[in-house]
Amino acid sequence: MGRKTSSGILIYKFISKELQFFLVHPGGPIFKNKDDGHWGIPKGEVKDGEDYLSCAIREVEEEIGLKLVDNEFIHLGFITQKGGKVVHAWACEHKDEFTINTSGSMVEMIWPPVWGKKVTFPEIDRGGFFNADEAVIKIKSAQFELIERLKKKLDIQ
């Protein structure tokens, strides 16, 4: 596949006619004290031969425990993040309340690097809905384009 490729879903809903975006915060020691500019859409690495949308749906279920069944998906294209990772994205509306399950997708790493010990932690430690003003502060800069594309497709300024 060459460079890393991920696929994810920007979940949205309307609260009192205001568009809200669901973003997740990465877990673990690296992001423990980092907030603004570090949130993103639920996403994950595409497996060899896997369809991008199927990957995105799988990743949402693995990372936050939400099964997206009978949803309509809006293709948002792809973006390239700072490190060169390509992220293919879709959006879908999810009107029902849900609680994320942060124990679904665990990550293992040596912390601190080189001389530390092996630690296991949730890939995502929290998630929530944010309005456009909040989302622009929270989301990774490269992923903000996905919010703008969705707003354009929904014809929202």
Coordinates of N, CA and C in Angstrom, one line a residue:
M1 N 0.8 -1.2 0.0 CA 0.0 0.0 0.0 C 0.8 1.3 0.0
G2 N 2.2 1.2 0.3 CA 3.0 2.4 0.3 C 2.8 3.1 1.6
R3 N 2.5 4.4 1.5 CA 2.4 5.1 2.8 C 1.1 4.7 3.5
K4 N 1.0 5.0 4.8 CA -0.1 4.5 5.6 C -1.4 5.2 5.1
T5 N -2.4 4.4 5.0 CA -3.8 4.9 4.6 C -4.8 4.5 5.7
S6 N -5.6 5.5 6.1 CA -6.6 5.2 7.1 C -8.0 5.6 6.5
S7 N -9.0 5.2 7.2 CA -10.4 5.5 6.7 C -11.2 5.7 8.0
G8 N -12.1 6.8 7.9 CA -12.9 7.1 9.1 C -14.2 7.8 8.7
I9 N -14.9 8.0 9.8 CA -16.3 8.6 9.6 C -16.4 9.8 10.5
L10 N -16.9 10.9 9.9 CA -17.3 12.1 10.7 C -18.8 12.0 11.0
I11 N -19.0 11.7 12.2 CA -20.4 11.5 12.7 C -21.0 12.9 13.1
Y12 N -22.2 13.2 12.6 CA -22.8 14.5 13.0 C -24.2 14.3 13.4
K13 N -24.7 15.4 14.0 CA -26.2 15.4 14.3 C -26.5 16.9 14.5
F14 N -27.8 17.2 14.5 CA -28.3 18.5 14.7 C -28.9 18.6 16.1
I15 N -28.5 19.6 16.9 CA -29.0 19.8 18.2 C -29.6 21.2 18.1
S16 N -30.9 21.3 18.3 CA -31.6 22.6 18.1 C -31.2 23.3 16.8
K17 N -31.2 22.6 15.8 CA -30.9 23.1 14.4 C -29.4 23.5 14.2
E18 N -28.6 23.2 15.3 CA -27.1 23.5 15.1 C -26.4 22.2 14.8
L19 N -25.6 22.3 13.8 CA -24.8 21.2 13.4 C -23.7 20.9 14.4
Q20 N -23.6 19.6 14.8 CA -22.6 19.2 15.8 C -21.8 18.0 15.2
F21 N -20.5 18.0 15.6 CA -19.6 17.0 15.0 C -19.0 16.1 16.1
F22 N -19.0 14.8 15.9 CA -18.5 13.9 16.9 C -17.0 13.7 16.7
L23 N -16.2 14.1 17.7 CA -14.7 13.9 17.6 C -14.2 13.1 18.8
V24 N -13.1 12.4 18.5 CA -12.5 11.6 19.6 C -11.1 12.1 19.9
H25 N -10.7 11.8 21.2 CA -9.4 12.2 21.7 C -8.6 10.9 21.8
P26 N -7.3 10.9 21.3 CA -6.5 9.7 21.4 C -6.1 9.5 22.9
G27 N -6.0 8.2 23.2 CA -5.6 7.8 24.5 C -4.1 7.7 24.7
G28 N -3.7 7.3 25.8 CA -2.3 7.1 26.1 C -1.4 8.2 26.6
P29 N -0.2 7.9 27.0 CA 0.6 8.9 27.7 C 1.1 10.1 26.8
I30 N 1.2 9.9 25.5 CA 1.6 11.0 24.6 C 0.6 12.1 24.6
F31 N -0.7 11.7 24.6 CA -1.8 12.7 24.5 C -2.5 13.1 25.8
K32 N -2.0 12.5 26.9 CA -2.7 12.7 28.2 C -2.9 14.1 28.5
N33 N -2.0 15.0 28.3 CA -2.1 16.4 28.6 C -2.3 17.3 27.4
K34 N -2.6 16.7 26.3 CA -2.8 17.5 25.0 C -4.3 17.5 24.7
D35 N -4.8 18.6 24.3 CA -6.3 18.7 24.0 C -6.5 19.4 22.7
D36 N -6.6 20.7 22.7 CA -6.9 21.5 21.5 C -5.9 21.1 20.3
G37 N -6.5 20.8 19.2 CA -5.7 20.5 18.0 C -5.3 19.0 17.9
H38 N -5.8 18.2 18.8 CA -5.4 16.8 18.8 C -6.6 15.8 18.7
W39 N -7.8 16.3 18.6 CA -9.0 15.5 18.4 C -9.1 15.1 17.0
G40 N -9.9 14.1 16.6 CA -10.1 13.8 15.2 C -11.3 12.9 15.1
I41 N -11.5 12.5 13.8 CA -12.6 11.6 13.5 C -12.2 10.1 13.9
P42 N -13.2 9.3 14.3 CA -12.8 7.9 14.5 C -12.3 7.3 13.2
K43 N -11.1 6.7 13.2 CA -10.5 6.2 11.9 C -9.5 5.1 12.3
G44 N -9.1 4.4 11.3 CA -8.1 3.4 11.5 C -7.5 3.0 10.2
E45 N -6.4 2.2 10.3 CA -5.6 1.8 9.2 C -6.4 0.8 8.3
V46 N -6.3 1.0 7.0 CA -7.0 0.1 6.0 C -6.1 -1.2 5.9
K47 N -6.8 -2.3 6.0 CA -6.1 -3.6 5.8 C -6.0 -3.9 4.3
D48 N -4.9 -4.6 3.9 CA -4.7 -5.0 2.5 C -6.0 -5.5 1.9
G49 N -6.4 -5.0 0.8 CA -7.6 -5.5 0.1 C -8.9 -5.0 0.7
E50 N -8.9 -4.3 1.8 CA -10.2 -3.9 2.4 C -10.7 -2.6 1.7
D51 N -12.0 -2.6 1.6 CA -12.8 -1.5 1.1 C -12.7 -0.3 2.1
Y52 N -12.5 0.9 1.6 CA -12.3 2.0 2.5 C -13.5 2.3 3.4
L53 N -14.7 2.3 2.8 CA -15.9 2.5 3.6 C -16.1 1.4 4.7
S54 N -15.9 0.1 4.3 CA -16.0 -1.0 5.2 C -15.0 -0.8 6.4
C55 N -13.8 -0.4 6.1 CA -12.8 -0.1 7.1 C -13.3 1.0 8.0
A56 N -13.8 2.1 7.5 CA -14.3 3.2 8.3 C -15.4 2.7 9.3
I57 N -16.3 1.9 8.8 CA -17.4 1.4 9.6 C -16.9 0.5 10.7
R58 N -15.9 -0.4 10.3 CA -15.3 -1.3 11.3 C -14.6 -0.5 12.4
E59 N -13.8 0.5 12.0 CA -13.1 1.3 12.9 C -13.9 2.1 13.9
V60 N -15.1 2.6 13.5 CA -16.0 3.3 14.4 C -16.5 2.3 15.5
E61 N -16.8 1.1 15.0 CA -17.3 0.1 16.0 C -16.2 -0.3 16.9
E62 N -15.0 -0.6 16.4 CA -13.8 -1.0 17.3 C -13.4 0.1 18.2
E63 N -13.3 1.3 17.8 CA -12.8 2.4 18.6 C -13.8 3.0 19.6
I64 N -15.1 3.1 19.2 CA -16.0 3.7 20.2 C -17.2 2.8 20.5
G65 N -17.3 1.7 19.9 CA -18.4 0.7 20.2 C -19.7 1.0 19.5
L66 N -19.7 1.9 18.5 CA -21.0 2.3 17.8 C -21.1 1.5 16.5
K67 N -22.2 0.8 16.4 CA -22.5 0.1 15.2 C -23.3 1.0 14.3
L68 N -22.8 1.2 13.1 CA -23.5 2.1 12.1 C -24.3 1.1 11.2
V69 N -25.6 1.0 11.4 CA -26.4 0.1 10.6 C -27.5 1.0 9.9
D70 N -27.7 0.7 8.6 CA -28.7 1.4 7.9 C -28.5 2.9 7.8
N71 N -27.2 3.4 7.9 CA -26.9 4.8 7.8 C -26.6 5.1 6.4
E72 N -26.9 6.4 6.0 CA -26.5 6.9 4.7 C -25.1 7.6 4.9
F73 N -24.2 7.3 4.0 CA -22.9 7.8 4.1 C -22.6 8.9 3.0
I74 N -22.0 10.0 3.4 CA -21.6 11.0 2.5 C -20.1 11.0 2.3
H75 N -19.7 10.7 1.0 CA -18.3 10.7 0.8 C -17.6 12.0 0.9
L76 N -16.6 12.2 1.6 CA -15.9 13.5 1.8 C -14.5 13.5 1.1
G77 N -14.2 12.4 0.4 CA -12.9 12.4 -0.2 C -11.8 12.0 0.7
F78 N -10.6 12.5 0.5 CA -9.5 12.2 1.4 C -8.7 13.5 1.7
I79 N -7.9 13.4 2.8 CA -7.0 14.5 3.2 C -5.6 13.8 3.5
T80 N -4.6 14.6 3.5 CA -3.3 14.1 3.9 C -2.8 14.8 5.1
Q81 N -2.5 14.1 6.2 CA -2.1 14.7 7.4 C -0.6 15.0 7.4
K82 N -0.2 15.8 8.4 CA 1.2 16.3 8.5 C 2.2 15.2 8.2
G83 N 2.1 14.0 8.8 CA 3.0 12.9 8.7 C 3.0 12.2 7.4
G84 N 2.0 12.6 6.5 CA 1.9 11.9 5.2 C 0.8 10.9 5.1
K85 N 0.2 10.6 6.3 CA -0.9 9.6 6.3 C -2.1 10.1 5.5
V86 N -2.6 9.3 4.6 CA -3.8 9.6 3.8 C -5.0 9.1 4.6
V87 N -6.0 10.0 4.8 CA -7.2 9.6 5.5 C -8.4 9.8 4.5
H88 N -9.1 8.7 4.2 CA -10.3 8.7 3.4 C -11.5 8.8 4.4
A89 N -12.4 9.6 4.0 CA -13.5 9.9 5.0 C -14.9 10.0 4.4
W90 N -15.8 9.6 5.3 CA -17.3 9.7 5.0 C -17.9 10.4 6.2
A91 N -19.1 10.9 6.0 CA -19.9 11.4 7.1 C -21.2 10.7 7.2
C92 N -21.8 10.6 8.4 CA -23.1 10.1 8.5 C -23.8 10.7 9.7
E93 N -25.1 10.9 9.6 CA -25.8 11.5 10.7 C -26.2 10.4 11.6
H94 N -26.1 10.7 12.9 CA -26.5 9.7 13.9 C -27.3 10.5 15.0
K95 N -28.6 10.3 15.0 CA -29.5 11.1 15.8 C -29.6 10.5 17.2
D96 N -29.4 9.2 17.4 CA -29.6 8.6 18.7 C -28.5 8.9 19.6
E97 N -28.8 9.0 20.9 CA -27.7 9.1 21.9 C -26.9 7.8 22.0
F98 N -25.6 8.0 22.3 CA -24.8 6.8 22.5 C -23.7 7.1 23.5
T99 N -23.2 6.1 24.1 CA -22.1 6.2 25.0 C -20.9 5.4 24.4
I100 N -19.7 6.1 24.4 CA -18.6 5.4 23.7 C -18.0 4.4 24.7
N101 N -17.5 3.3 24.1 CA -16.8 2.2 24.8 C -15.3 2.4 24.5
T102 N -14.6 2.9 25.5 CA -13.2 3.1 25.2 C -12.3 1.9 25.4
S103 N -12.9 0.8 25.8 CA -12.1 -0.4 26.0 C -12.1 -1.4 24.8
G104 N -12.7 -0.9 23.7 CA -12.8 -1.8 22.5 C -11.5 -1.9 21.7
S105 N -10.7 -0.9 21.6 CA -9.5 -0.9 20.8 C -8.3 -0.5 21.6
M106 N -7.5 -1.4 22.0 CA -6.4 -1.2 22.9 C -5.1 -1.1 22.1
V107 N -4.1 -0.3 22.6 CA -2.8 -0.1 22.0 C -1.8 -0.4 23.0
E108 N -0.7 -1.0 22.5 CA 0.4 -1.4 23.4 C 1.7 -0.7 22.9
M109 N 2.4 -0.1 23.8 CA 3.7 0.5 23.4 C 4.7 0.6 24.6
I110 N 5.9 0.8 24.3 CA 6.9 1.0 25.4 C 6.9 2.5 25.8
W111 N 6.7 2.7 27.1 CA 6.6 4.1 27.6 C 7.3 4.2 28.9
P112 N 8.2 5.2 29.1 CA 8.7 6.1 28.1 C 9.5 5.3 27.0
P113 N 9.7 5.9 25.8 CA 10.4 5.2 24.8 C 11.8 4.8 25.2
V114 N 12.2 3.7 24.6 CA 13.6 3.2 24.7 C 13.7 2.4 26.1
W115 N 13.6 3.1 27.2 CA 14.0 2.5 28.5 C 12.7 2.2 29.4
G116 N 11.5 2.4 28.8 CA 10.3 2.2 29.6 C 9.9 0.8 29.7
K117 N 8.6 0.6 30.1 CA 8.0 -0.7 30.1 C 6.8 -0.7 29.2
K118 N 6.4 -1.9 28.9 CA 5.2 -2.0 28.0 C 4.0 -1.6 28.7
V119 N 3.2 -0.7 28.1 CA 1.9 -0.3 28.7 C 0.8 -0.5 27.7
T120 N -0.4 -0.7 28.2 CA -1.5 -0.9 27.3 C -2.6 0.2 27.7
F121 N -3.2 0.8 26.7 CA -4.1 1.8 26.9 C -5.2 1.9 25.8
P122 N -6.3 2.5 26.0 CA -7.3 2.6 25.0 C -6.8 3.5 23.9
E123 N -7.1 3.1 22.6 CA -6.7 4.0 21.5 C -7.4 5.3 21.6
I124 N -8.7 5.3 22.1 CA -9.5 6.5 22.3 C -9.8 6.6 23.7
D125 N -9.6 7.8 24.4 CA -10.0 7.9 25.8 C -11.2 8.7 26.1
R126 N -11.7 9.4 25.1 CA -13.0 10.1 25.2 C -13.5 10.6 23.9
G127 N -14.7 11.0 23.8 CA -15.3 11.5 22.6 C -16.5 12.4 22.9
G128 N -16.9 13.3 22.0 CA -18.0 14.1 22.2 C -18.4 14.9 21.0
F129 N -19.6 15.5 21.1 CA -20.1 16.3 20.0 C -19.7 17.8 20.3
F130 N -19.3 18.5 19.2 CA -18.9 19.9 19.3 C -19.5 20.6 18.2
N131 N -19.9 21.9 18.5 CA -20.4 22.7 17.4 C -19.2 23.2 16.5
A132 N -19.5 23.9 15.5 CA -18.4 24.2 14.5 C -17.3 25.1 15.1
D133 N -17.7 26.0 16.0 CA -16.7 26.9 16.6 C -15.8 26.1 17.6
E134 N -16.4 25.2 18.3 CA -15.6 24.3 19.2 C -14.7 23.3 18.4
A135 N -15.3 22.8 17.3 CA -14.6 21.7 16.6 C -13.4 22.3 15.9
V136 N -13.4 23.5 15.4 CA -12.2 24.1 14.8 C -11.0 24.2 15.7
I137 N -11.3 24.3 17.0 CA -10.3 24.4 18.0 C -9.8 23.0 18.4
K138 N -10.7 22.1 18.5 CA -10.3 20.7 18.9 C -9.7 19.8 17.9
I139 N -10.1 19.9 16.6 CA -9.7 18.9 15.6 C -8.3 19.2 15.1
K140 N -7.6 18.1 14.7 CA -6.3 18.2 14.0 C -6.5 19.1 12.8
S141 N -5.5 20.0 12.6 CA -5.7 21.0 11.5 C -6.0 20.4 10.1
A142 N -5.4 19.3 9.8 CA -5.6 18.6 8.5 C -7.0 18.1 8.4
Q143 N -7.6 17.6 9.5 CA -8.9 17.1 9.4 C -10.0 18.1 9.4
F144 N -9.7 19.4 9.7 CA -10.7 20.4 9.7 C -11.4 20.5 8.3
E145 N -10.6 20.2 7.3 CA -11.1 20.3 5.9 C -12.3 19.4 5.7
L146 N -12.4 18.3 6.5 CA -13.5 17.3 6.4 C -14.8 18.0 6.9
I147 N -14.7 18.8 7.9 CA -15.8 19.5 8.5 C -16.3 20.5 7.4
E148 N -15.4 21.2 6.8 CA -15.8 22.2 5.8 C -16.4 21.5 4.6
R149 N -15.9 20.4 4.2 CA -16.5 19.6 3.1 C -18.0 19.2 3.4
L150 N -18.2 18.7 4.6 CA -19.5 18.3 5.1 C -20.5 19.5 5.1
K151 N -20.0 20.6 5.6 CA -20.9 21.8 5.7 C -21.3 22.2 4.3
K152 N -20.4 22.1 3.3 CA -20.7 22.5 1.9 C -21.7 21.5 1.3
K153 N -21.5 20.2 1.6 CA -22.4 19.2 1.0 C -23.8 19.3 1.6
L154 N -23.9 19.7 2.9 CA -25.2 19.9 3.6 C -25.7 21.3 3.3
D155 N -25.0 22.1 2.6 CA -25.4 23.5 2.3 C -25.6 24.3 3.5
I156 N -24.6 24.2 4.4 CA -24.6 25.0 5.7 C -23.4 25.9 5.7
Q157 N -23.6 27.2 6.0 CA -22.5 28.1 6.0 C -21.7 28.1 7.3

